[in-house]
Coordinates of C-alpha atoms in Angstrom, one line a residue:
A1 CA 14.3 86.6 87.4
Y2 CA 11.0 85.1 88.4
S3 CA 12.3 81.9 90.1
P4 CA 12.9 82.4 93.9
K5 CA 15.4 79.5 94.0
V6 CA 17.7 78.6 91.2
E7 CA 20.1 75.5 92.0
N8 CA 21.6 74.8 88.5
I9 CA 24.1 77.5 88.1
P10 CA 27.8 76.0 88.4
G11 CA 29.8 77.4 91.3
T12 CA 26.5 78.6 93.1
K13 CA 24.7 76.4 95.4
V14 CA 21.5 78.3 95.8
I15 CA 20.5 81.8 94.7
S16 CA 17.2 83.6 93.7
G17 CA 16.6 84.5 90.1
A18 CA 16.4 88.3 91.1
E19 CA 19.6 88.2 92.9
F20 CA 21.3 86.4 90.1
A21 CA 20.1 89.1 87.7
D22 CA 21.5 91.9 89.9
Q23 CA 24.9 90.0 90.0
L24 CA 24.9 89.9 86.1
T25 CA 24.1 93.5 86.1
E26 CA 26.8 94.5 88.5
Q27 CA 29.5 92.3 86.7
A28 CA 28.7 94.0 83.5
M29 CA 29.0 97.4 85.0
A30 CA 32.2 96.6 86.7
L31 CA 33.6 95.7 83.3
G32 CA 32.7 99.0 82.0
A33 CA 29.4 98.4 80.3
D34 CA 26.6 101.1 80.6
V35 CA 23.2 99.6 81.6
E36 CA 20.0 101.4 80.5
L37 CA 16.7 99.8 81.6
E38 CA 14.4 100.8 78.4
A39 CA 12.2 99.0 75.9
V40 CA 13.7 98.8 72.3
T41 CA 10.9 99.8 69.8
Q42 CA 13.0 99.8 66.5
V43 CA 16.3 99.0 65.0
D44 CA 17.4 100.8 61.8
K45 CA 20.3 99.9 59.6
Q46 CA 22.2 103.2 58.5
A47 CA 25.1 103.6 56.1
D48 CA 27.8 102.5 58.5
H49 CA 25.9 101.9 61.9
F50 CA 22.7 100.9 63.5
L51 CA 20.3 103.4 65.2
V52 CA 18.3 102.0 68.0
S53 CA 15.2 103.7 69.3
T54 CA 13.4 103.1 72.6
E55 CA 10.0 103.6 74.1
E56 CA 11.3 106.1 76.4
G57 CA 12.5 108.5 73.4
S58 CA 16.2 107.6 73.6
T59 CA 18.3 106.7 70.6
Y60 CA 21.6 104.8 70.6
T61 CA 24.0 104.2 67.8
G62 CA 26.5 101.2 67.3
K63 CA 28.6 99.5 64.7
T64 CA 26.9 96.2 65.9
V65 CA 23.7 95.0 67.5
I66 CA 23.5 91.9 69.5
L67 CA 19.9 90.4 70.0
A68 CA 19.8 88.6 73.4
L69 CA 16.1 88.7 73.7
G70 CA 15.6 85.7 75.7
V71 CA 12.0 84.3 76.1
K72 CA 8.8 85.6 77.7
H73 CA 6.3 83.4 79.5
R74 CA 2.8 83.2 78.1
M75 CA 0.4 84.9 80.7
L76 CA -3.3 84.3 80.8
G77 CA -4.0 87.7 82.3
L78 CA -5.8 86.3 85.3
P79 CA -6.2 88.0 88.7
G80 CA -3.3 87.3 91.0
E81 CA -1.1 85.8 88.3
E82 CA 1.9 88.0 88.6
E83 CA 2.0 87.8 92.6
L84 CA 1.9 84.0 92.4
I85 CA 4.7 83.5 89.9
G86 CA 7.5 81.5 91.7
H87 CA 5.0 80.9 94.8
G88 CA 3.0 78.0 93.5
L89 CA 2.6 79.1 89.8
S90 CA 5.1 77.3 87.4
F91 CA 5.6 77.4 83.7
C92 CA 7.8 74.4 83.5
A93 CA 7.1 71.0 85.0
V94 CA 10.7 69.8 84.3
C95 CA 12.3 73.0 85.3
D96 CA 10.4 73.4 88.8
G97 CA 10.4 69.8 89.5
A98 CA 12.5 70.1 92.7
F99 CA 10.1 72.4 94.4
Y100 CA 7.9 69.6 94.8
K101 CA 10.1 67.1 96.5
D102 CA 8.1 65.1 99.4
K103 CA 4.9 66.4 98.1
Q104 CA 2.0 64.8 96.5
V105 CA 1.6 65.6 92.7
A106 CA -1.1 64.3 90.3
V107 CA -0.7 64.7 86.6
I108 CA -4.1 64.5 84.8
G109 CA -3.6 63.5 81.1
G110 CA -1.1 60.9 79.7
G111 CA -0.5 62.4 76.1
T112 CA 3.0 63.5 75.1
A113 CA 3.3 66.1 78.0
G114 CA 1.9 64.2 80.9
P115 CA 4.5 61.3 81.1
F116 CA 7.5 63.7 81.1
A117 CA 5.8 65.9 83.7
A118 CA 5.2 62.9 85.7
H119 CA 8.8 61.6 85.3
S120 CA 10.3 65.1 86.5
A121 CA 8.0 65.2 89.6
A122 CA 8.8 61.6 90.6
T123 CA 12.6 61.9 89.9
N124 CA 12.8 65.0 92.2
G125 CA 11.2 63.0 95.0
A126 CA 7.3 63.8 94.7
K127 CA 4.7 61.0 95.4
T128 CA 3.3 61.1 91.8
L129 CA 0.2 60.0 90.3
L130 CA -0.4 60.0 86.4
V131 CA -4.0 59.6 85.3
E132 CA -5.0 58.7 81.6
K133 CA -8.6 58.1 80.3
T134 CA -7.4 55.5 77.6
G135 CA -5.4 52.3 77.9
M136 CA -2.2 53.6 76.6
L137 CA 0.0 56.6 77.1
G138 CA 0.9 59.0 74.1
G139 CA -2.3 61.0 73.4
T140 CA -2.8 61.5 69.7
M141 CA 0.4 60.1 68.9
T142 CA -0.6 56.7 69.8
N143 CA -4.4 56.8 69.9
S144 CA -5.0 58.9 66.8
Y145 CA -1.9 58.2 64.7
V146 CA -0.7 61.8 64.6
N147 CA 2.8 60.6 64.1
Y148 CA 4.7 63.9 64.7
P149 CA 6.6 64.2 68.2
G150 CA 8.1 67.5 67.4
I151 CA 11.4 68.9 65.9
F152 CA 14.4 68.2 67.9
Q153 CA 17.1 69.5 65.6
F154 CA 17.3 72.0 62.8
W155 CA 20.0 74.1 61.1
H156 CA 22.6 71.4 61.8
K157 CA 22.1 72.1 65.4
H158 CA 20.4 70.1 68.2
F159 CA 17.8 71.8 70.3
I160 CA 16.0 69.6 72.5
T161 CA 17.6 66.8 74.8
G162 CA 16.5 65.3 78.3
P163 CA 14.0 62.5 78.8
C164 CA 12.3 63.4 75.6
W165 CA 15.3 62.9 73.4
D166 CA 16.4 59.9 75.4
V167 CA 12.8 58.3 74.5
M168 CA 13.6 59.0 70.7
L169 CA 17.1 57.4 70.9
R170 CA 15.7 54.3 72.6
L171 CA 13.0 53.7 70.0
E172 CA 15.6 54.3 67.2
K173 CA 17.7 51.7 68.8
A174 CA 14.8 49.3 68.7
G175 CA 14.0 50.1 65.1
A176 CA 10.8 52.0 66.1
A177 CA 11.9 55.5 65.1
Q178 CA 13.3 57.0 61.6
M179 CA 15.6 59.9 62.3
P180 CA 15.6 62.7 59.6
A181 CA 18.6 64.2 58.2
N182 CA 19.5 67.2 60.1
E183 CA 19.3 69.8 57.3
Y184 CA 20.2 73.5 57.5
A185 CA 17.4 74.9 55.4
P186 CA 14.9 72.4 54.6
K187 CA 12.1 73.3 52.0
R188 CA 9.6 72.0 54.6
F189 CA 9.5 71.6 58.4
S190 CA 7.8 68.5 58.3
S191 CA 10.9 66.9 56.7
Q192 CA 12.6 67.4 60.1
Q193 CA 9.9 65.3 61.8
I194 CA 10.6 62.0 63.4
R195 CA 8.6 59.0 62.2
L196 CA 7.5 56.7 65.2
D197 CA 5.9 53.4 65.8
P198 CA 2.9 54.5 67.9
F199 CA 2.6 51.1 69.9
L200 CA 6.2 51.1 70.8
L201 CA 6.1 54.8 71.9
A202 CA 3.2 53.8 74.2
V203 CA 5.3 51.1 75.9
E204 CA 8.4 53.3 76.1
L205 CA 6.6 56.1 77.7
E206 CA 5.0 53.6 80.2
R207 CA 8.5 52.2 80.9
L208 CA 9.8 55.9 81.5
V209 CA 7.0 56.8 83.9
R210 CA 7.1 53.6 85.9
G211 CA 11.0 53.6 86.2
S212 CA 10.7 57.0 87.8
G213 CA 8.6 55.7 90.6
A214 CA 5.4 57.3 89.5
E215 CA 2.1 55.4 89.7
I216 CA -0.1 55.2 86.4
L217 CA -3.9 54.8 86.5
M218 CA -5.4 53.7 82.9
H219 CA -9.0 53.9 81.8
T220 CA -9.6 56.6 84.8
M221 CA -11.1 60.2 84.2
L222 CA -11.2 63.0 86.5
S223 CA -14.8 63.6 87.6
H224 CA -14.3 66.4 90.1
A225 CA -11.6 68.9 91.4
E226 CA -11.9 71.0 94.3
E227 CA -9.3 73.3 96.0
T228 CA -8.7 73.2 99.6
E229 CA -6.4 75.2 102.0
G230 CA -3.8 72.5 101.7
G231 CA -4.1 71.4 98.0
V232 CA -6.6 69.9 95.5
R233 CA -9.0 67.3 96.3
L234 CA -9.8 65.2 93.3
V235 CA -12.5 62.6 92.4
F236 CA -11.8 59.9 89.8
T237 CA -14.0 57.5 87.9
G238 CA -12.7 54.3 86.7
K239 CA -13.8 50.6 85.9
E240 CA -14.0 49.9 89.7
G241 CA -16.1 52.8 90.4
M242 CA -15.5 56.3 91.9
W243 CA -12.7 57.1 94.3
G244 CA -11.1 60.1 95.8
A245 CA -7.3 61.4 96.2
F246 CA -5.6 64.5 97.6
A247 CA -2.6 66.3 95.7
K248 CA -0.5 69.2 96.9
T249 CA -0.1 70.2 93.2
V250 CA -2.1 69.2 90.2
I251 CA -0.5 69.4 86.7
D252 CA -2.9 69.8 83.8
A253 CA -1.9 67.8 80.9
T254 CA -5.2 67.2 79.5
G255 CA -4.7 69.3 76.4
D256 CA -8.0 71.0 76.7
A257 CA -7.6 72.8 80.2
N258 CA -10.0 70.2 81.6
V259 CA -8.7 70.4 85.2
T260 CA -8.2 74.2 85.0
S261 CA -11.9 74.7 84.1
M262 CA -13.2 72.2 86.5
L263 CA -11.4 74.4 89.4
G264 CA -13.2 77.4 88.0
Y265 CA -10.3 79.4 86.4
A266 CA -10.9 81.4 83.3
T267 CA -9.3 79.9 80.0
V268 CA -8.0 81.8 76.9
R269 CA -8.5 79.9 73.5
S270 CA -5.9 81.2 71.2
E271 CA -6.7 82.3 67.7

């Protein structure tokens, strides 16, 4: 409902998230469903039914309860955050990449998130620059040998696809990835991790980014960032010295909120 422009719904060319939510509600009501906008606080199992209690003090009973909770974005609680959602503030570089077509995008940090953010921006038509302070992409997975890219499948189901999974498949084909058995209920989550060759991972990530048309700068660090009326002015330090660039949008993929802090925004460290 936050998105001002949704373009991936079959049969619908363009629609706002709010309008789409309204249409879903209207369709459900037309089919005979009652809609109550309340916050559920408790679900109790009775002898032959469920009892649902809400924050507003209402109670509902039913033979079956379907949990369709969705997900909630993790907010920082910063001033103006709610107003800027969908108007420059994004939660997903891959989901919102189309908004940056024909714009300049700088991705700072070439760890595991940065290359895919750069790939998404570039393939959606943005002039993209990926900046990495070391000599290879992949972050801790290639520079620190933390050989755990994440869990892609579980409970006999596959959860993550797209460019991330495509890279895993290419590494497997090259003999550089050991895929785990897709177990239903493993004793340890770590057993579902993919074991990778870190050096070939770095090569594959660079191939992915360059293949999308994005430019990569290695051995380069961000020294200064300043917001302007039209975007963000950036100053980098590399082997050749210091130089500047301008980007309409900056994606902070540093892992420690380096760009966010440099721009003067408050950060929150989770416990």
